[in-house]
CSV table of C-alpha atoms in Angstrom, one decimal:
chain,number,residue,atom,x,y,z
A,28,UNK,CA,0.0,0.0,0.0
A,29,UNK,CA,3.1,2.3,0.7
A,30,UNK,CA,4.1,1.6,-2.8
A,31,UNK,CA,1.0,2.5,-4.0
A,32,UNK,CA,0.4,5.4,-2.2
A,33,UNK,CA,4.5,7.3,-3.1
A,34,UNK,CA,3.1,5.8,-7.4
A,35,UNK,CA,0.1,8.0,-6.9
A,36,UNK,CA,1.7,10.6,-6.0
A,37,UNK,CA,4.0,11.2,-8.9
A,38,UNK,CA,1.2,11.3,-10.7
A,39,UNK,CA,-1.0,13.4,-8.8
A,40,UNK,CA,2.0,16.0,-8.8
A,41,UNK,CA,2.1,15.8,-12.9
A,42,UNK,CA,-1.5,16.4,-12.8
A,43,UNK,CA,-1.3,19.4,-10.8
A,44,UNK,CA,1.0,20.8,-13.0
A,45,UNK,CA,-1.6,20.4,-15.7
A,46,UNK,CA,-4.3,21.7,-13.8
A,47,UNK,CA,-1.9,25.1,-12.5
A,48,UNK,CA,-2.8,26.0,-16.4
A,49,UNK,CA,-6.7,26.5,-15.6
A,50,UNK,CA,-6.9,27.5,-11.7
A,51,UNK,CA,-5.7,30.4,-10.4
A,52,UNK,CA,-5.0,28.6,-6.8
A,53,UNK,CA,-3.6,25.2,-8.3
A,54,UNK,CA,-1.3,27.8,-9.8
A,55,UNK,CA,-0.6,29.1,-6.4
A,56,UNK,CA,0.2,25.2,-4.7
A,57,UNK,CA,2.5,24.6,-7.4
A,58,UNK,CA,4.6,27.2,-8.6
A,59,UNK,CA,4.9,28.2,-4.7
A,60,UNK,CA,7.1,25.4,-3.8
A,61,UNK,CA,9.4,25.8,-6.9
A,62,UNK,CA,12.2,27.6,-5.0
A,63,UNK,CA,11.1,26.1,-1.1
A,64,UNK,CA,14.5,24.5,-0.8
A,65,UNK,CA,16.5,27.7,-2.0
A,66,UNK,CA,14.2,29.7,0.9
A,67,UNK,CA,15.7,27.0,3.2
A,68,UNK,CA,19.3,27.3,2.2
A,69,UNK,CA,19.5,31.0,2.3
A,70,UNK,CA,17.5,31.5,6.1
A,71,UNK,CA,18.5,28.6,7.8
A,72,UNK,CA,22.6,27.9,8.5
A,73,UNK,CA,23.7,24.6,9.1
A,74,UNK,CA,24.3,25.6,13.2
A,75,UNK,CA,20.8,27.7,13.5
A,76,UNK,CA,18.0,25.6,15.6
A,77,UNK,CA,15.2,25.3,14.7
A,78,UNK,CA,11.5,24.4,15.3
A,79,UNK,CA,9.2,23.2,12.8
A,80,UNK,CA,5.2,23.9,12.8
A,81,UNK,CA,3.3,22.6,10.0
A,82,UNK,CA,-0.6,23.8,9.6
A,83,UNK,CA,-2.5,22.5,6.7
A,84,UNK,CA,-3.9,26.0,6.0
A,85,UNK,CA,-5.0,29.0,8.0
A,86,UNK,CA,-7.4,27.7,10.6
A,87,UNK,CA,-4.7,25.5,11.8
A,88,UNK,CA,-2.3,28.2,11.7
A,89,UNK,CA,-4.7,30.2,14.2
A,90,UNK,CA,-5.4,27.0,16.2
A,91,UNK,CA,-1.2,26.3,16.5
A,92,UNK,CA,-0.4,30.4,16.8
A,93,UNK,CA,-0.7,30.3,21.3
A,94,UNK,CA,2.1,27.2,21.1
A,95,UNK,CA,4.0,29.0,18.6
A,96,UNK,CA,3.9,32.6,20.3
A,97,UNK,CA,4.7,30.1,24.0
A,98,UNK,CA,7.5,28.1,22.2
A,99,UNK,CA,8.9,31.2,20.9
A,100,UNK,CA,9.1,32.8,24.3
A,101,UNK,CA,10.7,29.6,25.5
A,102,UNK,CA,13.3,28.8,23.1
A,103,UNK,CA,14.2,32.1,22.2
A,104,UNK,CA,17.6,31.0,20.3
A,105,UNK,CA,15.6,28.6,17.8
A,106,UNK,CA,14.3,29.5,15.0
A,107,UNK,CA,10.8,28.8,13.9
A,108,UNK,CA,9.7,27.7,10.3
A,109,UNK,CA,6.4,27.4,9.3
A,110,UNK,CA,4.7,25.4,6.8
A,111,UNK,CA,1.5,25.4,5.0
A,112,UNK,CA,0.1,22.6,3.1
A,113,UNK,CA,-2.6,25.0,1.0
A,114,UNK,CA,-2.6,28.6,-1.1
A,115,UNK,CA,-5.6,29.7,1.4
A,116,UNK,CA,-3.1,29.6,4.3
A,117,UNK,CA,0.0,30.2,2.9
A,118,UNK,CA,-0.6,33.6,0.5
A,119,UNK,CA,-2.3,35.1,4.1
A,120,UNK,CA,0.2,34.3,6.5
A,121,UNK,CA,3.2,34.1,4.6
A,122,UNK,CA,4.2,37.6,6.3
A,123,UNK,CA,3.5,36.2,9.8
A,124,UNK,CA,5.4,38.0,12.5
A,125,UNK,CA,6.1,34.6,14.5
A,126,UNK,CA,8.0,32.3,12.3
A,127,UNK,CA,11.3,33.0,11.0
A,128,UNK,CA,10.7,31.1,7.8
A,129,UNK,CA,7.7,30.6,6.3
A,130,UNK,CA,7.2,28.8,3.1
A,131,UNK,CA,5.0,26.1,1.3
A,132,UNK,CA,5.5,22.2,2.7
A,133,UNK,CA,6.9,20.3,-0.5
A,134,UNK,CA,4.4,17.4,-1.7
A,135,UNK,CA,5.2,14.0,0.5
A,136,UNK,CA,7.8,12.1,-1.9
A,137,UNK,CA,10.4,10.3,-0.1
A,138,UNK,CA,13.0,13.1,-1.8
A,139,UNK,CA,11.3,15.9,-0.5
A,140,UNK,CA,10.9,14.9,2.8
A,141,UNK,CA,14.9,14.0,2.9
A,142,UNK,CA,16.1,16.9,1.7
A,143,UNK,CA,13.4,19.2,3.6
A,144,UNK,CA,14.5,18.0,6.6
A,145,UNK,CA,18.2,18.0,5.9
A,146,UNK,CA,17.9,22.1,5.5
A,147,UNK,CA,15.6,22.6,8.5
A,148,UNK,CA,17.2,19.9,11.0
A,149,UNK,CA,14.3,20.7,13.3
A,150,UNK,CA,15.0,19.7,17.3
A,151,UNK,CA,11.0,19.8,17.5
A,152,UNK,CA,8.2,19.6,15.3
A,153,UNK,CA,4.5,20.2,15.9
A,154,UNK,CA,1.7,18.9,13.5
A,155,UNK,CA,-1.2,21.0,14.2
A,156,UNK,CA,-4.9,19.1,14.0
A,157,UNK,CA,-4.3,16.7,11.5
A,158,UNK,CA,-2.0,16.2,7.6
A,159,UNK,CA,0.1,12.8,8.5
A,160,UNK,CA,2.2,12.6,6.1
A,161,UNK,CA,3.5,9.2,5.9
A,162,UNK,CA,7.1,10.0,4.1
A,163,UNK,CA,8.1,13.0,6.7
A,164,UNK,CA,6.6,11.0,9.6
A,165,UNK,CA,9.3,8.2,8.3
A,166,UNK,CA,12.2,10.1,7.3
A,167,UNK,CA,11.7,12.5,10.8
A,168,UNK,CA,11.4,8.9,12.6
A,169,UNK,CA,14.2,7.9,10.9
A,170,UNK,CA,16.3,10.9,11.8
A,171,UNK,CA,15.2,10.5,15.4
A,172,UNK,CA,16.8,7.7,16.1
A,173,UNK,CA,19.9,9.1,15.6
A,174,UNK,CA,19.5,13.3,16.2
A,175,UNK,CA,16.7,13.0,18.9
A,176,UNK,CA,14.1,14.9,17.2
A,177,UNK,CA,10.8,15.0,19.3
A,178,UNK,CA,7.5,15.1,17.6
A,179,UNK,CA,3.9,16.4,18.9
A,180,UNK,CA,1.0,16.3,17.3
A,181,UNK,CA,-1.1,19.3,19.1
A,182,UNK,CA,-5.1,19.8,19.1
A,183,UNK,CA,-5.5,16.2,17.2
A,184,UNK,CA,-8.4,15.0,16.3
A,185,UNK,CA,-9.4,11.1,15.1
A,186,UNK,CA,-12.4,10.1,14.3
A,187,UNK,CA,-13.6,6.5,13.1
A,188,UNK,CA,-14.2,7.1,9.8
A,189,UNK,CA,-10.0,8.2,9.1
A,190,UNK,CA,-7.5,6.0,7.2
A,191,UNK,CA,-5.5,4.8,10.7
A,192,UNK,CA,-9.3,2.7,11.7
A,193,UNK,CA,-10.0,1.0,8.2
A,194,UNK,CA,-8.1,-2.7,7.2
A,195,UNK,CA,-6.4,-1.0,4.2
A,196,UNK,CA,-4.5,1.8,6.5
A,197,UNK,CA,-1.4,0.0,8.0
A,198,UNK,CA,1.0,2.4,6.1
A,199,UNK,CA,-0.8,5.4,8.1
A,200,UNK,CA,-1.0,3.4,11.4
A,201,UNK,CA,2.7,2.7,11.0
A,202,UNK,CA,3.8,6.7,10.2
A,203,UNK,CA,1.9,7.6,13.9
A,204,UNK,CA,4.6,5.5,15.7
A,205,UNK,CA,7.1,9.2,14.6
A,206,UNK,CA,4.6,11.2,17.0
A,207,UNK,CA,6.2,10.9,20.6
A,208,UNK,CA,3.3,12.2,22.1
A,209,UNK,CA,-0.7,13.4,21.5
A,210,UNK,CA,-2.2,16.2,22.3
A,211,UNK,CA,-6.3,16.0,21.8
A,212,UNK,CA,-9.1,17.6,21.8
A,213,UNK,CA,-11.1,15.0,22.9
A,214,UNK,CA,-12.3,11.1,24.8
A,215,UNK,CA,-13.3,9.6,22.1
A,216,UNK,CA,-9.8,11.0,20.1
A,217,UNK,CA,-8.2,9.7,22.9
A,218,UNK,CA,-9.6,6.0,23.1
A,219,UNK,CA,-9.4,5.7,19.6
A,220,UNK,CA,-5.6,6.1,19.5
A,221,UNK,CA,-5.7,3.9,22.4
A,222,UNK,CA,-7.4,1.1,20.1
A,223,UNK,CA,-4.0,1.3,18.0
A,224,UNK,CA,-2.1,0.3,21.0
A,225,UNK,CA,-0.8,4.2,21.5
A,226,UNK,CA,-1.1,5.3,24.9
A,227,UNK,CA,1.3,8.3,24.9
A,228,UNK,CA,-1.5,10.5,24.9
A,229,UNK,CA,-3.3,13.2,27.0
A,230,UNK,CA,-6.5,15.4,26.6
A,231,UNK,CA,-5.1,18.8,26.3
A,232,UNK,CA,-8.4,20.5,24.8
A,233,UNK,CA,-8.7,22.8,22.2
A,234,UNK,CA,-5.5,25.7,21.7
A,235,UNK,CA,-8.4,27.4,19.2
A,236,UNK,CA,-9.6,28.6,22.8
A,237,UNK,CA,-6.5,30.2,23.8
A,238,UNK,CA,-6.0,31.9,20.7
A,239,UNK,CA,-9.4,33.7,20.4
A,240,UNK,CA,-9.6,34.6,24.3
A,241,UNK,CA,-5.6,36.6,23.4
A,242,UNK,CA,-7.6,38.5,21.0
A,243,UNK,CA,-9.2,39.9,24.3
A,244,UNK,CA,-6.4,41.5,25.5
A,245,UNK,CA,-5.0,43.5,22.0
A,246,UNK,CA,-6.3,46.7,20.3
A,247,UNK,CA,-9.3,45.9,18.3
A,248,UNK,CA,-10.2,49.7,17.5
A,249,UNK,CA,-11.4,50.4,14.0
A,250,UNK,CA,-12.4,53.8,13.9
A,251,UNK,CA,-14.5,53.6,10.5
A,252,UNK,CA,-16.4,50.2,12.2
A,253,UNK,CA,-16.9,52.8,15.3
A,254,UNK,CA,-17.9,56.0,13.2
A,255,UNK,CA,-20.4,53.2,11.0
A,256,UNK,CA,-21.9,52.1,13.9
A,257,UNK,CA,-22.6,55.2,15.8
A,258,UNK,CA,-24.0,53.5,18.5
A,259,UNK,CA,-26.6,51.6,16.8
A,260,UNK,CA,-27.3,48.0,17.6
A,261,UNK,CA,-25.3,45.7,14.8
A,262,UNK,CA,-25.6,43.3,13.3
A,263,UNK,CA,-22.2,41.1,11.8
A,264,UNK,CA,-22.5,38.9,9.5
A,265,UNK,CA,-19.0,36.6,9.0
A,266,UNK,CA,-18.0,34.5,6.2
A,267,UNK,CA,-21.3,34.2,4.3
A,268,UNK,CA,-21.8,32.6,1.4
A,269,UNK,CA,-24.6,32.7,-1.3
A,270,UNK,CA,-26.7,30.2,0.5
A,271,UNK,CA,-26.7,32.8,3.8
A,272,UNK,CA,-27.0,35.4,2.2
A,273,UNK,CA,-30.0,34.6,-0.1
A,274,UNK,CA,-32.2,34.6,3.3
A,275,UNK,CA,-29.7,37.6,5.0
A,276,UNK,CA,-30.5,39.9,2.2
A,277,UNK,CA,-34.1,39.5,2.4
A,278,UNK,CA,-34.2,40.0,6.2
A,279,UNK,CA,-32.1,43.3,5.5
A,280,UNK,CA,-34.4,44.4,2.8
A,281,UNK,CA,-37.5,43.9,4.8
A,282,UNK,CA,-36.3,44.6,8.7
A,283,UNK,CA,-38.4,47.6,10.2
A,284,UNK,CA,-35.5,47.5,12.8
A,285,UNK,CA,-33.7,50.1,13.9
A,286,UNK,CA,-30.2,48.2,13.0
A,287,UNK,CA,-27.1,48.4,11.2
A,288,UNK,CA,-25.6,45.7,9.1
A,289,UNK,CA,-21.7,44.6,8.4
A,290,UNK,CA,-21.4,42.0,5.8
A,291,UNK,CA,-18.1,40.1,5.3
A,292,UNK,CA,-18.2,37.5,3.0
A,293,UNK,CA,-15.9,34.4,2.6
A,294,UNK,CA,-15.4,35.3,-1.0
A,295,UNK,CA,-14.6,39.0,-2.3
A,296,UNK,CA,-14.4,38.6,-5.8
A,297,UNK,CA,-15.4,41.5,-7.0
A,298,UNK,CA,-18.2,40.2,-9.2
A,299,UNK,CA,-19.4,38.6,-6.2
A,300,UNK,CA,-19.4,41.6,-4.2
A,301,UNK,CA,-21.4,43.7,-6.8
A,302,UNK,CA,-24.1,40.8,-6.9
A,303,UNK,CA,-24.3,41.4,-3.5
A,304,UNK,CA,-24.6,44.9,-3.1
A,305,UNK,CA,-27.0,45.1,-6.1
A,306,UNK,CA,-29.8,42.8,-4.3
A,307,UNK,CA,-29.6,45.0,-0.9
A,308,UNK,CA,-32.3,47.5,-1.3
A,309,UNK,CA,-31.3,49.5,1.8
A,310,UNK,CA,-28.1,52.3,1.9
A,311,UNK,CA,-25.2,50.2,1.4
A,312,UNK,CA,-21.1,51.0,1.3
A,313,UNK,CA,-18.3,48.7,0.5
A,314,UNK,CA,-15.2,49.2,2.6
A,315,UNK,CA,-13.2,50.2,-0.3
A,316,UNK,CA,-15.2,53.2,-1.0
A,317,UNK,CA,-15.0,54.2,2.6
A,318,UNK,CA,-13.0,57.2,2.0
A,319,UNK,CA,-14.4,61.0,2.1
A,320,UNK,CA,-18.0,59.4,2.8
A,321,UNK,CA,-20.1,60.1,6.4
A,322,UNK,CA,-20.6,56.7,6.9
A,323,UNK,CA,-23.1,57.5,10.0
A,324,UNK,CA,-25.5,58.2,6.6
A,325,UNK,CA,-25.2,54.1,5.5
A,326,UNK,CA,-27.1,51.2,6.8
A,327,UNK,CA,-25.5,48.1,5.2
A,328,UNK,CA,-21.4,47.7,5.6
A,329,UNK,CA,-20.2,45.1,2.9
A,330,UNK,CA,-16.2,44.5,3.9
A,331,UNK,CA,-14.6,43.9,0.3
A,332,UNK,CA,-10.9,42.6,2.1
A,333,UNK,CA,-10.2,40.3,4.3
A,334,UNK,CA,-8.0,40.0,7.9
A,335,UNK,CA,-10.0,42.1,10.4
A,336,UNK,CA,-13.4,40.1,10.6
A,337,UNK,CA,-11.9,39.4,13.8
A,338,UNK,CA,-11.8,43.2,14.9
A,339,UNK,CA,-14.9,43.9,13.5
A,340,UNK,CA,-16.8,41.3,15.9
A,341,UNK,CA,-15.3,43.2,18.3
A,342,UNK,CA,-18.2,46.1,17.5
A,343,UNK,CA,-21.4,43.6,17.1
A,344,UNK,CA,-24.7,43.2,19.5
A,345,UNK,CA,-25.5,39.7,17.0
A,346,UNK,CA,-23.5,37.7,14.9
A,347,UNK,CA,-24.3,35.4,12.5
A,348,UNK,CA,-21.4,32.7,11.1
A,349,UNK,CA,-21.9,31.9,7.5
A,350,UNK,CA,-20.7,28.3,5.7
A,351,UNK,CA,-23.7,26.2,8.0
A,352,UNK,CA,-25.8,25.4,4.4
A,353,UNK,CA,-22.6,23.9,3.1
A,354,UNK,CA,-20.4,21.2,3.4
A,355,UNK,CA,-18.5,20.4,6.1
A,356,UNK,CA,-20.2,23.7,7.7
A,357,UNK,CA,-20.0,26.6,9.8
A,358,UNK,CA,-17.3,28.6,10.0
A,359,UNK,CA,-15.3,29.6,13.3
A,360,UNK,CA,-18.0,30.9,15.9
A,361,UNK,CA,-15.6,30.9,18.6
A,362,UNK,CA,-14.7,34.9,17.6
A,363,UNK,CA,-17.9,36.7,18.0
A,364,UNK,CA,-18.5,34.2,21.3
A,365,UNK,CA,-15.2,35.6,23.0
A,366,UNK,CA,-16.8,38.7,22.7
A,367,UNK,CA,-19.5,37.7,24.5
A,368,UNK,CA,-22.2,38.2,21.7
A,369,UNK,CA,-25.8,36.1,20.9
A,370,UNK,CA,-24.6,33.8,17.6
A,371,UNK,CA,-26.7,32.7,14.8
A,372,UNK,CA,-25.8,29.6,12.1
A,373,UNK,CA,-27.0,27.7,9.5
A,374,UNK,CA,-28.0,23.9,10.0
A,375,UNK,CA,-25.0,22.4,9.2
A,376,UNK,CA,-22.9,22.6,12.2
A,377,UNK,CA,-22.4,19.5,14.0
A,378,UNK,CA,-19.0,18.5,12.6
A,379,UNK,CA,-17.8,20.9,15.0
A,380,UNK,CA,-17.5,20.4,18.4
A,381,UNK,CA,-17.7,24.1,20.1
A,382,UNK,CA,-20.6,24.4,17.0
A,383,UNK,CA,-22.5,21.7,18.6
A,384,UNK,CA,-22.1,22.7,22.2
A,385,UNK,CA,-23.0,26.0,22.4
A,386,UNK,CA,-26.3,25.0,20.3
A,387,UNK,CA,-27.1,22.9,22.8
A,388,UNK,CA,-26.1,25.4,25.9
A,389,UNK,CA,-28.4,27.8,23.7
A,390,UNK,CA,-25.9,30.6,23.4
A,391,UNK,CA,-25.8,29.9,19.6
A,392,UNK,CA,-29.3,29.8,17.3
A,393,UNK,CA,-29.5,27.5,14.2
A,394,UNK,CA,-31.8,28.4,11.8
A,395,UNK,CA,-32.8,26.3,8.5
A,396,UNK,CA,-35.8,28.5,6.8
A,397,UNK,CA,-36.2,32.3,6.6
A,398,UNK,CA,-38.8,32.1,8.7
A,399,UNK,CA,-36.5,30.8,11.4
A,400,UNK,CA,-33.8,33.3,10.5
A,401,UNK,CA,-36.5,36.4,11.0
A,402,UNK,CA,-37.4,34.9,14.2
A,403,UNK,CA,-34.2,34.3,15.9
A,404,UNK,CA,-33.0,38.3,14.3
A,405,UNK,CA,-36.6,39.7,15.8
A,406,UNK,CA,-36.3,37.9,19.0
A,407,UNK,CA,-32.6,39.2,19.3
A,408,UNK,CA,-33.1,42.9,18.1
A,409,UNK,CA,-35.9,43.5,20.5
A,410,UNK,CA,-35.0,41.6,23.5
A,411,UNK,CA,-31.6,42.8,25.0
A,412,UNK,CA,-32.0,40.7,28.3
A,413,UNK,CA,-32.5,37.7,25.7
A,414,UNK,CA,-29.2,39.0,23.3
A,415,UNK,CA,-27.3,39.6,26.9
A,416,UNK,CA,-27.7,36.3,28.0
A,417,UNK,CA,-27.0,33.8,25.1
A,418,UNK,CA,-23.9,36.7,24.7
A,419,UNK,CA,-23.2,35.5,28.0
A,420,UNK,CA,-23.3,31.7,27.2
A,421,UNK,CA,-20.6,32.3,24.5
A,422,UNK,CA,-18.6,33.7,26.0
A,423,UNK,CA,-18.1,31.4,29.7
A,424,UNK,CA,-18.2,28.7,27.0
A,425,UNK,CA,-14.8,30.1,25.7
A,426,UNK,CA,-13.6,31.1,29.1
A,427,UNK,CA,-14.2,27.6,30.5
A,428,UNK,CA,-12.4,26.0,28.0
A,429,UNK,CA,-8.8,28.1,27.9
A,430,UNK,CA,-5.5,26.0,29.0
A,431,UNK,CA,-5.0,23.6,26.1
A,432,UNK,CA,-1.1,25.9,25.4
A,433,UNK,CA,-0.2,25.5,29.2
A,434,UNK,CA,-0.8,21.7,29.0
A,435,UNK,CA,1.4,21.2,25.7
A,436,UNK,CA,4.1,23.3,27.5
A,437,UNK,CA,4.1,21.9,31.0
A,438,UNK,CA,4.7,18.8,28.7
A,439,UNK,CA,7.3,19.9,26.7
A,440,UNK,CA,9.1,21.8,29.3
A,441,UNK,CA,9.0,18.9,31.7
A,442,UNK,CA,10.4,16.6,28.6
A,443,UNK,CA,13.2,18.8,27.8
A,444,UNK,CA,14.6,19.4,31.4
């Protein structure tokens, strides 16, 4: 199956190259890892330390960023490089202040994982959330043995349904003995790897929590969010998609509400964005038009970039999360809830735990119809008591559920002594 598995993928890295013709973003994967090895020989020396994070893409970048900001502080003469498996990840971190070296991860052929790992020697290396990839969990196990490398994978989660549980996944199974210790999320993560005979594993919980309870703590002023605002309740509405917005847009056109909308939509194409602004019936600004306008005199806010959704939570009374009428789902509520502030989804949201939780602790509001959506936006607008309390929910959910970092460190630091 090994054999197989290194065959298709000299072919799937020919076809890529093939597709890089028609998509802008295959374009991206491929020709960003044509000079990866010539970024490692000219920032990393052969007697630099270094650290090694790998994040699939840019959730798992947030998720890892507490443990990279903590290992930072605590091996200050190591470097850190950073990896990304996808373009959605890589082209909006790549400029990261946290890693000295940031660059795509080469595809999993036996070559590339050598000679990656004979430029970055890393003492550690930290797999955030999932990506095993079998020929750099072999060749780092292989170099362990002999340079002491220590692996951690951190916020893991396994699920019956994954490659490592099924008869045909031996070759994966086998590539988890590299990890020298687990950090998940969860029990049932937890018992699973247990099933595979690995017990070097501990419950750490979620770092996700730790990263959105820092954003607490920095400045999260936007003056043109304030000035827009002007002390009106508002509404945010976070990485929507057509499906949300086909219902959003008619609650905005027909709301008698005194209330202000901020839309910022997972895709700012600028075709997209004009389709958008061209169904809302109500005063509406884009972001980039922002300049020399009173924007006290608009109602609807459409947010044409990307990068401070996170800020502009920050500013909201409700928030609704788009991606829950797609597939795998909604997208990361646990912003607006560290701000303490009454959520609404779509119904696809159980893949994800805190999703699933604070729906059930009824600080977050799934909705499936427009009726449903009116409702849950009437009963929110009107009632503070009601908004104040879910807003509550969220944000002891987060709160309760910070520590995950300290757990991996104690670990770490304990290991390393």
């Amino acid at each position: 199956m090994f054999f197989l598995y290194n065959i298709l993928l000299v072919l799937a890295s020919q076809l890529v190259k093939v597709l890089a013709l028609f998509s802008p973003k295959i374009k991206l994967f491929v020709n960003g890892r044509k000079s990866v090895f010539e970024t490692l020989e000219a920032k990393i020396n052969p007697e630099d330390q270094t650290i090694w994070f790998h994040a699939a893409s840019l959730g798992e970048y947030e998720q890892g960023l507490p443990v990279m900001e903590r290992i930072k502080q605590e091996f200050p003469n190591h470097k850190i490089v950073l990896t990304f498996f996808s373009p959605s990840g890589y082209e909006v971190r790549k400029n990261n202040p946290i890693a000295d070296v940031t660059v795509y991860l080469p595809l999993d052929t036996k070559s590339n994982a050598r000679e990656f790992l004979k430029w970055v020697h890393p003492d550690l290396v930290f797999f955030i959330k999932y990506e095993y990839w079998p020929n750099y969990l072999n060749e780092l196990k292989k170099a362990s043995l002999s340079v002491g490398i220590k692996t951690y994978l951190i916020s893991g989660i396994f699920r019956e349904k994954q490659a490592f549980f099924k008869w045909y996944g031996g070759f994966y199974r086998n590539a988890l003995k590299t990890f020298d210790y687990f950090f998940v999320q969860n029990e049932s993560s937890k018992k699973l790897l247990q099933s595979l005979g690995y017990h070097n594993v501990k419950i750490s919980g979620d770092t996700r929590f730790d990263r959105v309870v820092s954003i607490l703590y920095r400045d999260n002023t936007l003056n043109f969010i304030n000035q827009f605002k002007n002390n009106t309740t508002t509404i945010v509405i976070g990485s929507s998609w057509p499906k949300d917005e086909s219902l959003l847009v008619n609650f905005i056109n027909e709301s008698n509400h005194k209330v202000k909308f901020i839309i910022a939509p997972h895709n700012i194409k600028s075709e997209q964005i004009s389709n958008l602004q061209s169904q809302i019936t109500k005063s509406t600004i884009l972001l980039s038009e922002k300049e020399t306008r009173n924007l006290t005199e608009f109602q609807v806010f459409i947010i044409d970039t990307i990068g401070i959704l996170t800020k502009i939570y920050s500013y909201a009374d409700i928030a609704y999360v788009g991606g829950g009428f797609g597939n795998p789902g909604v997208h990361n509520i646990l912003e607006p809830a560290t701000f303490g502030i009454p959520i609404v989804v779509g119904p696809n949201y159980s893949h994800f735990a805190e999703a699933t939780a604070l729906v059930n602790m009824e600080g977050c509001i799934s909705i499936s119809t427009q009726s449903e959506l009116n409702d849950a936006f009437d009963n929110l607008i009107s009632n503070e008591d009601i908004r104040h309390e879910k807003g509550h929910i969220c944000e002891t959910f987060v709160q309760m559920n910070i520590g995950a970092t300290d757990v991996i460190l104690r670990h770490i630091g304990n290991k390393s002594n």
